[in-house]
Amino acid sequence: MPEVAPKNNLSTNNGEQENTYCSDSNSSPNTSRSSSPPRLRPKYNRLIERINRRKYSGDQWFSLEFFPPRTNNGAMNLIQRFERMARGKPLFCDITWHPAGDPGNTEKPTSSTCISGTMVNYCGIETMLHMTCCNQSVETIKQNLQKAKDLGIRNILALRGDALSENGEWQHVDGGLNYATDLVRLIKQEHGDYFVICVAGYPTGHPECTSYEDDLIHLKEKVDAGADFIITQLFFKAETFIKFQKDCKKIGITCPIVPGILPIQAYQSLRHIVKLSKLEVPQEIIDAINPIKENDAAIRNFGIDLCVDMCKPLLKSGEVSGLHFYTLNREVATIEVLKRLGMWNEEIQRPLPWKLTANHARCKEEIRPIFWGCRPNSYVYRTSNWDEFPNGRWGNSSAASFGDLKHYHLFYLKSNSTKEHLLEMWGHEIMCEEDVWDVFYRYITCKTNKMGKQVTEIPWDDGEMSAETTLISDKLAEVNRQGVLTINSQPNVNAAPSDDPKVGWGTPNGYIFQKAYLEFFTSPENVEVLKEILKEYPLVNYHIINYTGEADYTNCDESEPVAVTWGVFPGKEVLQPTVVDPIAFKSWKDEAFALWVETWGKLYPVESQSRAVLEDIQKRYYLVNLVDNEFPKPSCLWEIVNKMLARSKSKRDLSDCESVDE
Amino acid sequence: MPEVAPKNNLSTNNGEQENTYCSDSNSSPNTSRSSSPPRLRPKYNRLIERINRRKYSGDQWFSLEFFPPRTNNGAMNLIQRFERMARGKPLFCDITWHPAGDPGNTEKPTSSTCISGTMVNYCGIETMLHMTCCNQSVETIKQNLQKAKDLGIRNILALRGDALSENGEWQHVDGGLNYATDLVRLIKQEHGDYFVICVAGYPTGHPECTSYEDDLIHLKEKVDAGADFIITQLFFKAETFIKFQKDCKKIGITCPIVPGILPIQAYQSLRHIVKLSKLEVPQEIIDAINPIKENDAAIRNFGIDLCVDMCKPLLKSGEVSGLHFYTLNREVATIEVLKRLGMWNEEIQRPLPWKLTANHARCKEEIRPIFWGCRPNSYVYRTSNWDEFPNGRWGNSSAASFGDLKHYHLFYLKSNSTKEHLLEMWGHEIMCEEDVWDVFYRYITCKTNKMGKQVTEIPWDDGEMSAETTLISDKLAEVNRQGVLTINSQPNVNAAPSDDPKVGWGTPNGYIFQKAYLEFFTSPENVEVLKEILKEYPLVNYHIINYTGEADYTNCDESEPVAVTWGVFPGKEVLQPTVVDPIAFKSWKDEAFALWVETWGKLYPVESQSRAVLEDIQKRYYLVNLVDNEFPKPSCLWEIVNKMLARSKSKRDLSDCESVDE
């Protein structure tokens, strides 16, 4: 009789979360085990382990190469492109080393190091940074490696780099690192197994090398020095790669070799690349491109066809499970190729309800305060000094302090929009509070403003509105119109399936729960009334606080976070990834109040009426959050807010009457 | 306008759980706080803090005094009495020091130290141990203190003890501890604030003291030496205590003074006590008792009336919030007095779904594996070597190993019943497996057996069946009758109120959830079929294991415990106090299989048929546990088990036919 198969829907694979828990015990079924349980520890899986695992399982994967942008604006656009391309689930992305762009500078948004740090930490993509060794002191290289390590980068593509003298001849520098092999050795020597090291392979031999055979020997040296895998230079025919792979094997290169794929996207870029790489383009490709060289779309389509035709035999060869794409920072052609190969998988199954980072140090992170739900980058930035991340429950890990947020204009924290665009959305002139209310109202309703512009963002929101907000947008619109300026909210959810398109997350066959949450700025007049009304709702948790923190009302126990989102899954403990934490709220309120002026007010001149209105709101308004603990029942938060608005209005009317009477 | 009151239904007071979480930050409302969150740490509240808190809040409390039993049987009965009296929620209980009973022996169930260790660890009662210092070496006293500390006892009543020579005169021993004051000093010196120290006060002066005034001065010395509070000798009139309390205050004794109350229960015991304590019984009491001295019930009723009449003015005086009862190891009179005073509160609100211990080291403990749900004492015993207890989630804390259970007959682990009673319930003779099935069937159904006896326990169950088991007892009975020998189970529960009488626990206004769980022993023939059937139920987690552990089937990830009971409460993270943990299950199965022989089989002679049947079951049967992850739907576990029984039967029928054919 066959054994009951251990594999079934109870898989604990957490979506794209690549990290696993391992135990010290070597346990296998059908054996008795020690009654002393092993220590469990969470483990980050190194890129080479992920590649090897796929090699054995036969699961196909791809990776994407980008080069650093020239301008800050370009960086902003590129980051958005990373996010879009991340949806197809590349195994990793890499950034080339751009010596002219101050590549080791961690303060400069366009530098190779900075952009790869953003990729891993803020875009949630496993990242590889290229690094060259020529024409640099060993000290500089060591510093660059340290900087990459500090940013959480775990993969380096070690290259020699361009060492040509002005007359085009290669220069040997005494005491420097002259070969990629030297760089591989240095990385191993300085950092052991911390970095996964990739090296370049040349399927037709390195252009500067004496022979194809000599070049293979150099490649073997790089691998022997400690390289974990190889990515190849581009090539034009599948046979080229397959022969190269065989030749590598022959001389004892056993590590994974990943073919580098260039979808031809334009005539100019092909010429440029060919010139740089000194490759010979096969005559049939030249013949095919020449007649259409002025027609970009035609070339791209030709390039896609060509690329798909080349990749198919590679994948079918059984020797290739991953493809590395030279994207040239463009997305259309690569995505199309991947789609045609059936390797682009945009299926959305969020592992957790908030945006993950790919920083290995955060692989345990399972819980965050709800406050940064719409500003995940700010949260990642402010907690980047943490040694440990809360895991399973918020508990004691909340004891680590939040880093200060002084720089509201750090490029990965600020809006993608230009100042002019922000003014068009938020108003060139703000005369009164109601003008501000109107901005919130239009943001929620997606209605155009007086300028005919849609308000697609507000300062408290990193990206677009979440899908679940649309579940309550009518109610939100109604209260925003009346000066309840909502910046975060979630509806209550009672046992929704974990694959629900709006509120789902985690593995399939789970159940998702949420307590209704509402967070808003509102006037002190409203807050006075609200405090009275809240006495009628003992099962609502609240925090009410002003700019200075001097007025601070709550019915929460400071040491008790409230879980507001949790999920029950087959074969697991209950996951509770979002909490309202009274202590974290104090850090958040500083950030939330500052945004009124830092991101919005500062768009206007210092003495302007517009700036004065925003500064007045910052100083006078309260930040309120409400949690309705009765998650199985319809949320009472709307009732509370509407009561507040009604009673506040009648108080106002009454005092108006009184002043008339006088 | 009044502030919104912070007190409401969101109270975080966890039933009788007396421990609180405190933070390092001195935070108060209406002030802004540092944005660096304080470290949180769980805190055990010392008895004196609890007493003081009640003094200020005016909440009345009581404590109960017991003396150690003479026999192991007496110990068993006394422990059951502790459990019954614990339901009324005494603030603490204390055990007197019985010098003749080897009081410091931690191996002897009847010793003062042992019985108080049982009280705190297994009965869940905050415990005070009396200790005397006369006629003992300082070394012995130090050892006794250390033993008490090792057992988790945090409170000592420091006494001089009986130091009379044979001729009735008091003997001063050079170099020894001659006074309670010396013992108080020793405790402070050796253990700082670890122990809360109580001392005795004599409202009419110590019988051996020169004068009432001198005795007050000695009392002041004891307090000055470090005593935290005072319990008085018994007295007969409220005025006696009130005067004493005033006199203490006058000479500067400011610690709490708790009146010691004796409900007169019988003529003989009164005479005995009066003789020992050298107290004078007021004439009116003698006059009242004399005519009824042969009538125990009448004396007890008189004693209760008298006691209530004395306690009322004490409580009304405003100077007394706690009463200490000399129970004389009886319960009726004391409970009646407490009920009449309105201080007996049996309201059941379990803080957690399993039985708590009062050991301060376990105040953080929030999660346990479900396996020991019916054997909590064994769990406490086997984890008593743990330094930390899992809190919030099972996670890494499960890494600590379970202590071995070699001694199945430790007195707090074994049945309260005599061997004869066990044989009457479980059968003097067991001829076949079906006889065993019948025992399980009668246990579940509460039906009497052939001997006309009710089966009120089985070896896998510490106490009576849980209330929630009755929800599924019909289904359990049906399968037990057919050889599915269930030892643990719970029904699925979807958002039951936390004050539900059967499945509720924790604070009010919460919601309770459970995944259906079933654990049973069954034959290898059934297991063969079950393994096939389970393939049809991918959302059921299972473990199937045999005695040796050589056959071990599961679809669980070894490092992932499954939460099977959890609660969602206002203002809190999700609590998940019960898990199915694959690693802990390995320890449990050793215990569960051993009980077949250790507790049951060994009732019969070595070579007997009865013993052979039980040993055969132990070696042949499998232990199975099943979790249905689909908690919102009706449990499919019954369907699975019934399918198993049906298919197993038809296989049997078929093979019977085949053998007939041959």
PDB file of N, CA and C in Angstrom, chain B residues 167-211:
ATOM      1  N   ASN B 167      11.107  20.377  80.792  1.00  0.00           N
ATOM      2  CA  ASN B 167      10.418  20.854  81.999  1.00  0.00           C
ATOM      3  C   ASN B 167       9.529  22.073  81.723  1.00  0.00           C
ATOM      4  N   GLY B 168       9.318  22.366  80.447  1.00  0.00           N
ATOM      5  CA  GLY B 168       8.364  23.423  80.101  1.00  0.00           C
ATOM      6  C   GLY B 168       8.966  24.808  80.120  1.00  0.00           C
ATOM      7  N   GLU B 169      10.283  24.914  80.271  1.00  0.00           N
ATOM      8  CA  GLU B 169      10.886  26.243  80.280  1.00  0.00           C
ATOM      9  C   GLU B 169      11.582  26.533  78.963  1.00  0.00           C
ATOM     10  N   TRP B 170      11.622  27.788  78.659  1.00  0.00           N
ATOM     11  CA  TRP B 170      12.186  28.185  77.378  1.00  0.00           C
ATOM     12  C   TRP B 170      13.698  28.158  77.433  1.00  0.00           C
ATOM     13  N   GLN B 171      14.330  27.604  76.390  1.00  0.00           N
ATOM     14  CA  GLN B 171      15.782  27.462  76.376  1.00  0.00           C
ATOM     15  C   GLN B 171      16.412  28.365  75.335  1.00  0.00           C
ATOM     16  N   HIS B 172      17.375  29.137  75.760  1.00  0.00           N
ATOM     17  CA  HIS B 172      18.127  29.959  74.824  1.00  0.00           C
ATOM     18  C   HIS B 172      19.293  29.135  74.292  1.00  0.00           C
ATOM     19  N   VAL B 173      19.458  29.032  72.981  1.00  0.00           N
ATOM     20  CA  VAL B 173      20.564  28.263  72.394  1.00  0.00           C
ATOM     21  C   VAL B 173      21.613  29.230  71.848  1.00  0.00           C
ATOM     22  N   ASP B 174      22.813  29.135  72.336  1.00  0.00           N
ATOM     23  CA  ASP B 174      23.892  30.008  71.853  1.00  0.00           C
ATOM     24  C   ASP B 174      24.214  29.686  70.392  1.00  0.00           C
ATOM     25  N   GLY B 175      24.346  30.736  69.579  1.00  0.00           N
ATOM     26  CA  GLY B 175      24.713  30.543  68.167  1.00  0.00           C
ATOM     27  C   GLY B 175      23.547  30.154  67.281  1.00  0.00           C
ATOM     28  N   GLY B 176      22.436  29.740  67.873  1.00  0.00           N
ATOM     29  CA  GLY B 176      21.264  29.398  67.070  1.00  0.00           C
ATOM     30  C   GLY B 176      20.401  30.623  66.860  1.00  0.00           C
ATOM     31  N   LEU B 177      19.270  30.398  66.199  1.00  0.00           N
ATOM     32  CA  LEU B 177      18.323  31.495  66.046  1.00  0.00           C
ATOM     33  C   LEU B 177      17.272  31.305  67.127  1.00  0.00           C
ATOM     34  N   ASN B 178      17.211  32.254  68.060  1.00  0.00           N
ATOM     35  CA  ASN B 178      16.326  32.090  69.196  1.00  0.00           C
ATOM     36  C   ASN B 178      14.996  32.791  69.047  1.00  0.00           C
ATOM     37  N   TYR B 179      14.943  33.742  68.107  1.00  0.00           N
ATOM     38  CA  TYR B 179      13.733  34.525  67.946  1.00  0.00           C
ATOM     39  C   TYR B 179      13.330  34.578  66.472  1.00  0.00           C
ATOM     40  N   ALA B 180      12.039  34.780  66.250  1.00  0.00           N
ATOM     41  CA  ALA B 180      11.549  34.955  64.882  1.00  0.00           C
ATOM     42  C   ALA B 180      12.300  36.093  64.197  1.00  0.00           C
ATOM     43  N   THR B 181      12.653  37.137  64.996  1.00  0.00           N
ATOM     44  CA  THR B 181      13.392  38.269  64.439  1.00  0.00           C
ATOM     45  C   THR B 181      14.691  37.805  63.769  1.00  0.00           C
ATOM     46  N   ASP B 182      15.357  36.850  64.415  1.00  0.00           N
ATOM     47  CA  ASP B 182      16.600  36.333  63.830  1.00  0.00           C
ATOM     48  C   ASP B 182      16.331  35.656  62.491  1.00  0.00           C
ATOM     49  N   LEU B 183      15.226  34.941  62.424  1.00  0.00           N
ATOM     50  CA  LEU B 183      14.875  34.251  61.176  1.00  0.00           C
ATOM     51  C   LEU B 183      14.546  35.268  60.078  1.00  0.00           C
ATOM     52  N   VAL B 184      13.805  36.308  60.457  1.00  0.00           N
ATOM     53  CA  VAL B 184      13.493  37.361  59.482  1.00  0.00           C
ATOM     54  C   VAL B 184      14.794  37.930  58.931  1.00  0.00           C
ATOM     55  N   ARG B 185      15.720  38.224  59.827  1.00  0.00           N
ATOM     56  CA  ARG B 185      17.009  38.793  59.394  1.00  0.00           C
ATOM     57  C   ARG B 185      17.754  37.843  58.464  1.00  0.00           C
ATOM     58  N   LEU B 186      17.745  36.559  58.828  1.00  0.00           N
ATOM     59  CA  LEU B 186      18.435  35.567  58.002  1.00  0.00           C
ATOM     60  C   LEU B 186      17.835  35.502  56.595  1.00  0.00           C
ATOM     61  N   ILE B 187      16.512  35.528  56.539  1.00  0.00           N
ATOM     62  CA  ILE B 187      15.848  35.448  55.227  1.00  0.00           C
ATOM     63  C   ILE B 187      16.227  36.656  54.366  1.00  0.00           C
ATOM     64  N   LYS B 188      16.185  37.836  55.008  1.00  0.00           N
ATOM     65  CA  LYS B 188      16.542  39.059  54.274  1.00  0.00           C
ATOM     66  C   LYS B 188      17.989  38.997  53.797  1.00  0.00           C
ATOM     67  N   GLN B 189      18.828  38.550  54.700  1.00  0.00           N
ATOM     68  CA  GLN B 189      20.259  38.517  54.403  1.00  0.00           C
ATOM     69  C   GLN B 189      20.576  37.524  53.281  1.00  0.00           C
ATOM     70  N   GLU B 190      19.884  36.394  53.311  1.00  0.00           N
ATOM     71  CA  GLU B 190      20.172  35.359  52.314  1.00  0.00           C
ATOM     72  C   GLU B 190      19.463  35.598  50.979  1.00  0.00           C
ATOM     73  N   HIS B 191      18.268  36.186  51.037  1.00  0.00           N
ATOM     74  CA  HIS B 191      17.439  36.221  49.828  1.00  0.00           C
ATOM     75  C   HIS B 191      16.880  37.594  49.486  1.00  0.00           C
ATOM     76  N   GLY B 192      17.323  38.622  50.214  1.00  0.00           N
ATOM     77  CA  GLY B 192      16.868  39.980  49.880  1.00  0.00           C
ATOM     78  C   GLY B 192      15.358  40.067  49.854  1.00  0.00           C
ATOM     79  N   ASP B 193      14.833  40.589  48.735  1.00  0.00           N
ATOM     80  CA  ASP B 193      13.380  40.759  48.629  1.00  0.00           C
ATOM     81  C   ASP B 193      12.710  39.571  47.947  1.00  0.00           C
ATOM     82  N   TYR B 194      13.448  38.492  47.750  1.00  0.00           N
ATOM     83  CA  TYR B 194      12.841  37.368  47.038  1.00  0.00           C
ATOM     84  C   TYR B 194      11.594  36.886  47.773  1.00  0.00           C
ATOM     85  N   PHE B 195      11.734  36.667  49.084  1.00  0.00           N
ATOM     86  CA  PHE B 195      10.576  36.201  49.853  1.00  0.00           C
ATOM     87  C   PHE B 195       9.806  37.373  50.447  1.00  0.00           C
ATOM     88  N   VAL B 196       8.503  37.303  50.381  1.00  0.00           N
ATOM     89  CA  VAL B 196       7.670  38.176  51.200  1.00  0.00           C
ATOM     90  C   VAL B 196       7.619  37.510  52.573  1.00  0.00           C
ATOM     91  N   ILE B 197       7.878  38.300  53.611  1.00  0.00           N
ATOM     92  CA  ILE B 197       7.961  37.712  54.954  1.00  0.00           C
ATOM     93  C   ILE B 197       6.786  38.164  55.802  1.00  0.00           C
ATOM     94  N   CYS B 198       6.137  37.194  56.376  1.00  0.00           N
ATOM     95  CA  CYS B 198       5.043  37.486  57.291  1.00  0.00           C
ATOM     96  C   CYS B 198       5.487  37.068  58.694  1.00  0.00           C
ATOM     97  N   VAL B 199       4.989  37.751  59.710  1.00  0.00           N
ATOM     98  CA  VAL B 199       5.280  37.338  61.089  1.00  0.00           C
ATOM     99  C   VAL B 199       3.968  37.287  61.870  1.00  0.00           C
ATOM    100  N   ALA B 200       4.030  36.637  63.009  1.00  0.00           N
ATOM    101  CA  ALA B 200       2.821  36.465  63.816  1.00  0.00           C
ATOM    102  C   ALA B 200       2.673  37.611  64.822  1.00  0.00           C
ATOM    103  N   GLY B 201       1.452  38.081  64.992  1.00  0.00           N
ATOM    104  CA  GLY B 201       1.150  39.081  66.021  1.00  0.00           C
ATOM    105  C   GLY B 201       0.201  38.466  67.044  1.00  0.00           C
ATOM    106  N   TYR B 202       0.317  38.892  68.324  1.00  0.00           N
ATOM    107  CA  TYR B 202      -0.508  38.295  69.379  1.00  0.00           C
ATOM    108  C   TYR B 202      -1.390  39.366  69.985  1.00  0.00           C
ATOM    109  N   PRO B 203      -2.664  39.409  69.601  1.00  0.00           N
ATOM    110  CA  PRO B 203      -3.560  40.494  70.039  1.00  0.00           C
ATOM    111  C   PRO B 203      -3.686  40.571  71.551  1.00  0.00           C
ATOM    112  N   THR B 204      -3.441  39.435  72.245  1.00  0.00           N
ATOM    113  CA  THR B 204      -3.476  39.511  73.712  1.00  0.00           C
ATOM    114  C   THR B 204      -2.086  39.275  74.300  1.00  0.00           C
ATOM    115  N   GLY B 205      -1.079  39.446  73.446  1.00  0.00           N
ATOM    116  CA  GLY B 205       0.292  39.243  73.917  1.00  0.00           C
ATOM    117  C   GLY B 205       0.689  37.779  73.815  1.00  0.00           C
ATOM    118  N   HIS B 206       1.965  37.531  73.547  1.00  0.00           N
ATOM    119  CA  HIS B 206       2.443  36.150  73.452  1.00  0.00           C
ATOM    120  C   HIS B 206       2.401  35.523  74.837  1.00  0.00           C
ATOM    121  N   PRO B 207       1.916  34.290  74.934  1.00  0.00           N
ATOM    122  CA  PRO B 207       1.763  33.672  76.255  1.00  0.00           C
ATOM    123  C   PRO B 207       3.056  33.620  77.046  1.00  0.00           C
ATOM    124  N   GLU B 208       4.199  33.562  76.362  1.00  0.00           N
ATOM    125  CA  GLU B 208       5.459  33.464  77.090  1.00  0.00           C
ATOM    126  C   GLU B 208       6.084  34.823  77.360  1.00  0.00           C
ATOM    127  N   CYS B 209       5.403  35.880  76.916  1.00  0.00           N
ATOM    128  CA  CYS B 209       6.018  37.194  77.048  1.00  0.00           C
ATOM    129  C   CYS B 209       5.693  37.807  78.408  1.00  0.00           C
ATOM    130  N   THR B 210       6.607  38.675  78.837  1.00  0.00           N
ATOM    131  CA  THR B 210       6.458  39.292  80.155  1.00  0.00           C
ATOM    132  C   THR B 210       5.238  40.192  80.232  1.00  0.00           C
ATOM    133  N   SER B 211       4.956  40.925  79.140  1.00  0.00           N
ATOM    134  CA  SER B 211       3.777  41.789  79.160  1.00  0.00           C
ATOM    135  C   SER B 211       3.302  42.053  77.735  1.00  0.00           C
TER     136      SER B 211
END
